[in-house]
XYZ file of N, CA and C in Angstrom:
378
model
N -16.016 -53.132 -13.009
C -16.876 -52.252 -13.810
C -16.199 -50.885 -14.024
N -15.717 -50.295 -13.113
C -14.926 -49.141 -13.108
C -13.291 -48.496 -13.877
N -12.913 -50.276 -13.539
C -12.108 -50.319 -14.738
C -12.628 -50.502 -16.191
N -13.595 -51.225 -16.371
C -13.533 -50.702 -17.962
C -14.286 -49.596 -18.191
N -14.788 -48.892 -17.566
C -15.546 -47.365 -17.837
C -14.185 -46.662 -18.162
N -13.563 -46.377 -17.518
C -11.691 -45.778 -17.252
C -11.215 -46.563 -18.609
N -11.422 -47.448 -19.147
C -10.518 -48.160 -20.381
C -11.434 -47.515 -21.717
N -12.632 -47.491 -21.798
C -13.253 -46.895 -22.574
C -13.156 -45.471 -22.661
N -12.884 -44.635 -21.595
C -12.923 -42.980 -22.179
C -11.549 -42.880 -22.491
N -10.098 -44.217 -22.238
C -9.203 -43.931 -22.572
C -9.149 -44.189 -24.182
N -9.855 -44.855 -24.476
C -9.896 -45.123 -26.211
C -10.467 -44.578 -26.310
N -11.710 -43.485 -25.839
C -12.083 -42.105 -26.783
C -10.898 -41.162 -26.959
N -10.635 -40.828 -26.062
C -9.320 -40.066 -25.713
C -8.196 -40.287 -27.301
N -8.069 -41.437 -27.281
C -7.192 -41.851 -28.394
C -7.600 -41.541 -29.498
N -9.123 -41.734 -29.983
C -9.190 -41.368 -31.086
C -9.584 -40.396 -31.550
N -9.744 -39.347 -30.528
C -10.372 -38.094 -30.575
C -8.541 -37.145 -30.947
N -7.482 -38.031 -30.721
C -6.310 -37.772 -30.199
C -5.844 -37.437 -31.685
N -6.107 -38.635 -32.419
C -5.822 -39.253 -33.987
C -6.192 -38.047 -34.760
N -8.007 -37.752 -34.394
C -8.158 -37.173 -35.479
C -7.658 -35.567 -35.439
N -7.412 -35.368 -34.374
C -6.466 -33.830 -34.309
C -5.192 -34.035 -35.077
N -4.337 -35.366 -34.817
C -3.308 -35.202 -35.772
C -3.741 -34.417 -36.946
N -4.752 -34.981 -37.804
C -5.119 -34.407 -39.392
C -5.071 -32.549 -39.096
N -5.283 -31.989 -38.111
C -5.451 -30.471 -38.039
C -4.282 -29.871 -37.291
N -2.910 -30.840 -38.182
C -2.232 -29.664 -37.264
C -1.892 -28.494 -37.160
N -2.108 -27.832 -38.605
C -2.329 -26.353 -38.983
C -3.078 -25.735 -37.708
N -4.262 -26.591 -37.466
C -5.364 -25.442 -36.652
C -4.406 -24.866 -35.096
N -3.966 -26.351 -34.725
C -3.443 -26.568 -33.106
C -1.663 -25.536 -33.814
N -1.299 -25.587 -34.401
C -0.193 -24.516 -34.310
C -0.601 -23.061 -34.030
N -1.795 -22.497 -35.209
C -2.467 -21.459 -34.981
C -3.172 -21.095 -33.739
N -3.367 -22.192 -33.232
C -4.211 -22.066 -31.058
C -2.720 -21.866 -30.697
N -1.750 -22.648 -30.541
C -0.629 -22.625 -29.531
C -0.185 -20.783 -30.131
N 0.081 -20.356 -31.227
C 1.000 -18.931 -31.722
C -0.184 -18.045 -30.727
N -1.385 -18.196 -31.178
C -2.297 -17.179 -30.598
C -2.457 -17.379 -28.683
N -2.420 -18.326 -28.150
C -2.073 -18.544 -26.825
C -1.039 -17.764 -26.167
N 0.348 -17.957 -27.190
C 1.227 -17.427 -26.986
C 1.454 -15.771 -26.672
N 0.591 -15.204 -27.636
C 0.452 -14.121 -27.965
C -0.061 -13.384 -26.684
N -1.505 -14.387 -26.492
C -2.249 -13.466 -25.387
C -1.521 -13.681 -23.794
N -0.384 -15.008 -23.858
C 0.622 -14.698 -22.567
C 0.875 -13.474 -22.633
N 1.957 -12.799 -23.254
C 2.842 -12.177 -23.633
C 1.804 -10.764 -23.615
N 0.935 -10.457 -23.780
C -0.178 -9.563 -23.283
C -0.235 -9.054 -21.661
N -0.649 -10.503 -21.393
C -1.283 -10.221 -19.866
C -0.139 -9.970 -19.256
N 1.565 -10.681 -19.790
C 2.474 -10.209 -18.991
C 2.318 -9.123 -19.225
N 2.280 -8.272 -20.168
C 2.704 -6.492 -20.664
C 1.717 -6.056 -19.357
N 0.138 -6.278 -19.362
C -0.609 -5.569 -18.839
C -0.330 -5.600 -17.040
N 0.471 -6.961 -16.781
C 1.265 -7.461 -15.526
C 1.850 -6.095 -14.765
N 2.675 -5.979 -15.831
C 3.756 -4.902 -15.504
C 3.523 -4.147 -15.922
N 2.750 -3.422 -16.559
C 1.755 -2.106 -16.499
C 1.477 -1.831 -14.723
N 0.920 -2.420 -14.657
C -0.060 -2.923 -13.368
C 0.745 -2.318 -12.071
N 2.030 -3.386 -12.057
C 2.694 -3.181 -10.870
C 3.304 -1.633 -11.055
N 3.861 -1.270 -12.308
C 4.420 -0.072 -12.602
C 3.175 0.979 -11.919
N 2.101 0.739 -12.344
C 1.343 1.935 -11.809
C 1.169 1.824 -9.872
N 1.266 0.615 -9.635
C 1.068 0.574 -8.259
C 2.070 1.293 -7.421
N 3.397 0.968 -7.755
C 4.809 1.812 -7.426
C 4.711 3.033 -7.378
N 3.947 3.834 -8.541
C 4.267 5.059 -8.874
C 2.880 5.595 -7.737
N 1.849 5.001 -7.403
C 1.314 5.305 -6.538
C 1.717 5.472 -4.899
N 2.441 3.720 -4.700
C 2.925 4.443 -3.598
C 3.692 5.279 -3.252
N 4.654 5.057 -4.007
C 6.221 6.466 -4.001
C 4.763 7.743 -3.620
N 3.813 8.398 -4.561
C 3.360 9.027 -4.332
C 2.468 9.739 -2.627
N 2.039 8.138 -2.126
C 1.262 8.514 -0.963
C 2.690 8.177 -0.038
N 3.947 7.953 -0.578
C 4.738 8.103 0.904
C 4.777 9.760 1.050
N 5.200 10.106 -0.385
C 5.508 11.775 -0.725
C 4.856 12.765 0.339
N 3.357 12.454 0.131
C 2.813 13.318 0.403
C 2.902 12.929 2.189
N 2.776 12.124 2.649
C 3.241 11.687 4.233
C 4.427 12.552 4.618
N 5.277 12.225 3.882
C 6.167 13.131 4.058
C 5.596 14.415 4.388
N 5.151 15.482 2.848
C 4.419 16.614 3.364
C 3.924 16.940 4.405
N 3.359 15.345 5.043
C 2.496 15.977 5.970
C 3.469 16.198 7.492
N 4.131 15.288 7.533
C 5.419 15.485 8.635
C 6.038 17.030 8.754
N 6.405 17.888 7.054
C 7.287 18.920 6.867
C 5.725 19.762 7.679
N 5.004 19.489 7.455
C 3.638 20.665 7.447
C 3.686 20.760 9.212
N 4.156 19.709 9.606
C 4.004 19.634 11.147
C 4.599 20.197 11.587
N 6.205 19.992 11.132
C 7.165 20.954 11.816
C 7.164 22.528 11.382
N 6.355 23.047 10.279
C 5.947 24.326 10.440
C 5.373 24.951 11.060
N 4.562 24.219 11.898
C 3.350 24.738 13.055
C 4.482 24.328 14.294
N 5.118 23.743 14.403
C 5.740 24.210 15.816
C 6.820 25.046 15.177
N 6.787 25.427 14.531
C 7.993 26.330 14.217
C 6.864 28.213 14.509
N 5.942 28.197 14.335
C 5.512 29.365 14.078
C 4.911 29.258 15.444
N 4.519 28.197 15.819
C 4.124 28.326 17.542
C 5.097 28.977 18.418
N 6.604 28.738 17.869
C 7.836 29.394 18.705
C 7.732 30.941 18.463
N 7.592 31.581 17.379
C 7.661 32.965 17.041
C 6.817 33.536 17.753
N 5.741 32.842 17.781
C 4.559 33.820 18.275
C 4.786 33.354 19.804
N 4.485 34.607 20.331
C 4.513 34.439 22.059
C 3.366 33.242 22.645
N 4.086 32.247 23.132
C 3.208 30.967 23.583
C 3.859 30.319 24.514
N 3.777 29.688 25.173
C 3.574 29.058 26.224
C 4.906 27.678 25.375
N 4.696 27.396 24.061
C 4.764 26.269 23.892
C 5.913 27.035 22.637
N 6.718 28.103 23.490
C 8.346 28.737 22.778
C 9.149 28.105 23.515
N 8.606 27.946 24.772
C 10.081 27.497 25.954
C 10.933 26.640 25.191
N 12.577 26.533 25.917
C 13.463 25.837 25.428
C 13.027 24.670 26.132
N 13.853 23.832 25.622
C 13.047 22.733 26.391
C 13.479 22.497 27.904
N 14.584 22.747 28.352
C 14.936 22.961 30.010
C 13.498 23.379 30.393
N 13.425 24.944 30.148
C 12.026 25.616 30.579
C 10.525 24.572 30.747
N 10.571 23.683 29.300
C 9.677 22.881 29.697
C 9.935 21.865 30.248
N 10.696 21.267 30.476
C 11.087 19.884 31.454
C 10.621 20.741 32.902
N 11.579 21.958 33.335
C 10.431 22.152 34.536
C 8.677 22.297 34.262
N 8.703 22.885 33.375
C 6.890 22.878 33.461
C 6.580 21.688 33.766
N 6.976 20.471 33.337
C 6.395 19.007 33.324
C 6.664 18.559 34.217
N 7.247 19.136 36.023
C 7.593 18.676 36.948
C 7.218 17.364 37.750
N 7.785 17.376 39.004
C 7.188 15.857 39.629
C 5.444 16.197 39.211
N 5.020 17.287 40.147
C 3.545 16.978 40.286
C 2.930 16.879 38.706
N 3.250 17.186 38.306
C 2.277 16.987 36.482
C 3.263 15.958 36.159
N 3.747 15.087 36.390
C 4.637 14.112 35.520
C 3.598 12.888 35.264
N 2.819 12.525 36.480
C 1.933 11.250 36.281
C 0.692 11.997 34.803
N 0.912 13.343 34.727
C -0.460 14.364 33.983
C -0.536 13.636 32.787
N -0.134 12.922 32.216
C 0.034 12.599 30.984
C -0.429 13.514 29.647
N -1.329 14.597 29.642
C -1.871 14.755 28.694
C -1.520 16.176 28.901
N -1.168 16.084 29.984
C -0.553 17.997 30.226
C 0.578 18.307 29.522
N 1.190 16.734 29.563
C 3.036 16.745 29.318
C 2.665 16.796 27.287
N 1.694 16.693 26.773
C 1.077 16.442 25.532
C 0.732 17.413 25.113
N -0.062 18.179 25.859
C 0.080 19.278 25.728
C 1.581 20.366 25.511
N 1.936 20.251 26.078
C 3.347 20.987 26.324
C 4.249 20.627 25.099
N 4.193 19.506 25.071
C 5.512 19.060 23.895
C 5.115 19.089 22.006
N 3.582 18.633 22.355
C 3.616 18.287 20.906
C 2.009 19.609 20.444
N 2.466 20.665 20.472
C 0.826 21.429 20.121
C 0.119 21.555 19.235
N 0.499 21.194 18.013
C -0.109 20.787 16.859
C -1.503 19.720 17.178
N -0.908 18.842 17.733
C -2.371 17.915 18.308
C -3.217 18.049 18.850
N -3.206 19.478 19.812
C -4.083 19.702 20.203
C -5.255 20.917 19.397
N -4.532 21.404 18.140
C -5.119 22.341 17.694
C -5.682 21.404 16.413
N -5.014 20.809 15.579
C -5.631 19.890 14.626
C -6.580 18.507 14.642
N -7.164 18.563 14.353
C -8.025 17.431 14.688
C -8.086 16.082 13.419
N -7.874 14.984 13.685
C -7.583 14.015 13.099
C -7.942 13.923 12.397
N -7.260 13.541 10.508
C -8.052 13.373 9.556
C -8.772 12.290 9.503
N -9.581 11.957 8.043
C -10.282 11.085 7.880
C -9.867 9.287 8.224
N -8.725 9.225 8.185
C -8.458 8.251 8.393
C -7.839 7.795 9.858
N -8.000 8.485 10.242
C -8.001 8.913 11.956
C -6.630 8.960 12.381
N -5.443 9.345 11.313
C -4.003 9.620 12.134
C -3.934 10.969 11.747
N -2.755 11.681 12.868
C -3.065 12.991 13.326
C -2.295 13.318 12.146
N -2.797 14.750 11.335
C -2.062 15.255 9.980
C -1.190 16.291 11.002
């Protein structure tokens, strides 16, 4: 039974096949215009990725910034009389045996920006 259900939509198939021959004007005009709207979505493709690139280049940029912005604050932490000018000899003793297990003392000491800025929105330290 299944085979001839399968033998019958193959002879619709056929003659539905036939009578498109007579329109081949129409089916050239579908395939040019098909063509067309490929050749689109590629353009809009690479639109696409082009803008994505130019975005990230952008948010590395500004990462960057935010690195240069860092090393300005320990740079002006040195000028100004602080605790956190020492050379670093000076602070390797501050961070001696007894504060060595301190972990957050030695964090203090080395990196002070972190302790004065508080994490942006996306929770890494600017």
């Amino acid at each position: 039974k299944r085979r001839r259900w399968r033998k019958r939509r193959q002879r619709r198939k056929r003659r539905q096949r036939r009578r498109w021959r007579k329109r081949r004007r129409w089916r050239k005009r579908r395939k040019r215009r098909k063509r067309r709207k490929r050749r689109k979505r590629r353009r809009w493709r690479k639109r696409r990725q082009r803008r994505k690139m130019r975005q990230r280049r952008k948010r590395r940029q500004s990462s960057r910034r935010r690195k240069r912005r860092k090393s300005y604050q320990a740079h002006s932490d040195r000028e100004r009389e602080s605790p956190f000018r020492l050379r670093a000899t000076e602070r390797d003793d501050l961070v001696s045996s007894e504060n060595h297990g301190d972990m957050e003392f030695r964090r203090q000491v080395e990196e002070p920006w972190r302790k004065r800025e508080l994490p942006s929105r996306k929770g890494r330290w600017r």
